mmCIF file of C-alpha atoms in Angstrom:
data_model
loop_
_atom_site.group_PDB
_atom_site.id
_atom_site.type_symbol
_atom_site.label_atom_id
_atom_site.label_comp_id
_atom_site.label_asym_id
_atom_site.label_seq_id
_atom_site.Cartn_x
_atom_site.Cartn_y
_atom_site.Cartn_z
ATOM 1 C CA MET A 18 225.251 -1.748 -185.110
ATOM 2 C CA TYR A 19 221.770 -3.062 -185.803
ATOM 3 C CA ARG A 20 220.472 -2.454 -189.292
ATOM 4 C CA SER A 21 216.818 -2.415 -190.265
ATOM 5 C CA PHE A 22 215.698 -3.621 -193.685
ATOM 6 C CA ASP A 23 212.256 -2.122 -194.205
ATOM 7 C CA CYS A 24 212.238 -1.235 -197.879
ATOM 8 C CA ALA A 25 214.001 -1.833 -201.178
ATOM 9 C CA ALA A 26 216.303 1.149 -200.622
ATOM 10 C CA ASP A 27 217.717 -0.510 -197.502
ATOM 11 C CA PHE A 28 218.638 -3.586 -199.529
ATOM 12 C CA ILE A 29 220.159 -1.454 -202.310
ATOM 13 C CA ASP A 30 222.311 0.418 -199.791
ATOM 14 C CA ALA A 31 223.524 -2.861 -198.335
ATOM 15 C CA ALA A 32 224.168 -4.259 -201.827
ATOM 16 C CA ARG A 33 226.334 -1.253 -202.661
ATOM 17 C CA GLU A 34 228.262 -1.722 -199.444
ATOM 18 C CA MET A 35 228.859 -5.399 -200.216
ATOM 19 C CA ALA A 36 229.980 -4.597 -203.753
ATOM 20 C CA VAL A 37 232.470 -2.003 -202.523
ATOM 21 C CA THR A 38 233.899 -4.430 -199.989
ATOM 22 C CA GLY A 39 234.441 -7.150 -202.597
ATOM 23 C CA ARG A 40 231.458 -9.393 -201.907
ATOM 24 C CA PRO A 41 229.686 -9.500 -205.286
ATOM 25 C CA ALA A 42 227.595 -12.626 -204.586
ATOM 26 C CA LEU A 43 226.130 -11.091 -201.446
ATOM 27 C CA ALA A 44 225.623 -7.803 -203.299
ATOM 28 C CA ARG A 45 223.672 -9.659 -205.985
ATOM 29 C CA LEU A 46 221.490 -11.421 -203.393
ATOM 30 C CA LEU A 47 220.655 -8.132 -201.720
ATOM 31 C CA ALA A 48 219.922 -6.536 -205.102
ATOM 32 C CA GLU A 49 217.592 -9.404 -205.978
ATOM 33 C CA GLU A 50 215.715 -8.887 -202.722
ATOM 34 C CA ALA A 51 215.454 -5.165 -203.476
ATOM 35 C CA ALA A 52 214.141 -5.946 -206.958
ATOM 36 C CA ASP A 53 211.580 -8.364 -205.496
ATOM 37 C CA ARG A 54 210.322 -5.571 -203.233
ATOM 38 C CA THR A 55 210.060 -3.071 -206.086
ATOM 39 C CA PRO A 56 206.606 -2.955 -207.715
ATOM 40 C CA ASP A 57 207.844 -1.244 -210.896
ATOM 41 C CA ALA A 58 209.286 -3.848 -213.283
ATOM 42 C CA ASP A 59 211.530 -1.309 -215.034
ATOM 43 C CA ALA A 60 212.995 -0.119 -211.731
ATOM 44 C CA ALA A 61 213.550 -3.733 -210.656
ATOM 45 C CA ALA A 62 215.402 -4.412 -213.912
ATOM 46 C CA ARG A 63 217.618 -1.357 -213.335
ATOM 47 C CA ILE A 64 218.454 -2.576 -209.837
ATOM 48 C CA LEU A 65 219.515 -5.981 -211.138
ATOM 49 C CA ALA A 66 221.502 -4.420 -213.981
ATOM 50 C CA ALA A 67 223.506 -2.410 -211.439
ATOM 51 C CA PHE A 68 224.636 -5.671 -209.806
ATOM 52 C CA PRO A 69 225.384 -8.057 -212.694
ATOM 53 C CA GLY A 70 226.212 -11.685 -212.329
ATOM 54 C CA PRO A 71 224.525 -15.011 -211.913
ATOM 55 C CA SER A 72 222.016 -15.433 -209.173
ATOM 56 C CA PRO A 73 223.414 -17.281 -206.178
ATOM 57 C CA ARG A 74 219.878 -18.031 -204.974
ATOM 58 C CA GLN A 75 218.945 -21.634 -204.485
ATOM 59 C CA GLU A 76 215.259 -21.799 -205.246
ATOM 60 C CA GLY A 77 213.473 -24.984 -204.740
#
């Protein structure tokens, strides 16, 4: 099934699904993307707090 990621809520839903299925690193990546798409800094912080752990992103 094709899944569309148009807004932060789509990424949060996917992050929850990954967390439930035992993929915490992928859940964290999706949560970080959701937080990046959230204009409210407090809401972004709450999103990241719901999916704790180190960031697996490789910035550079």
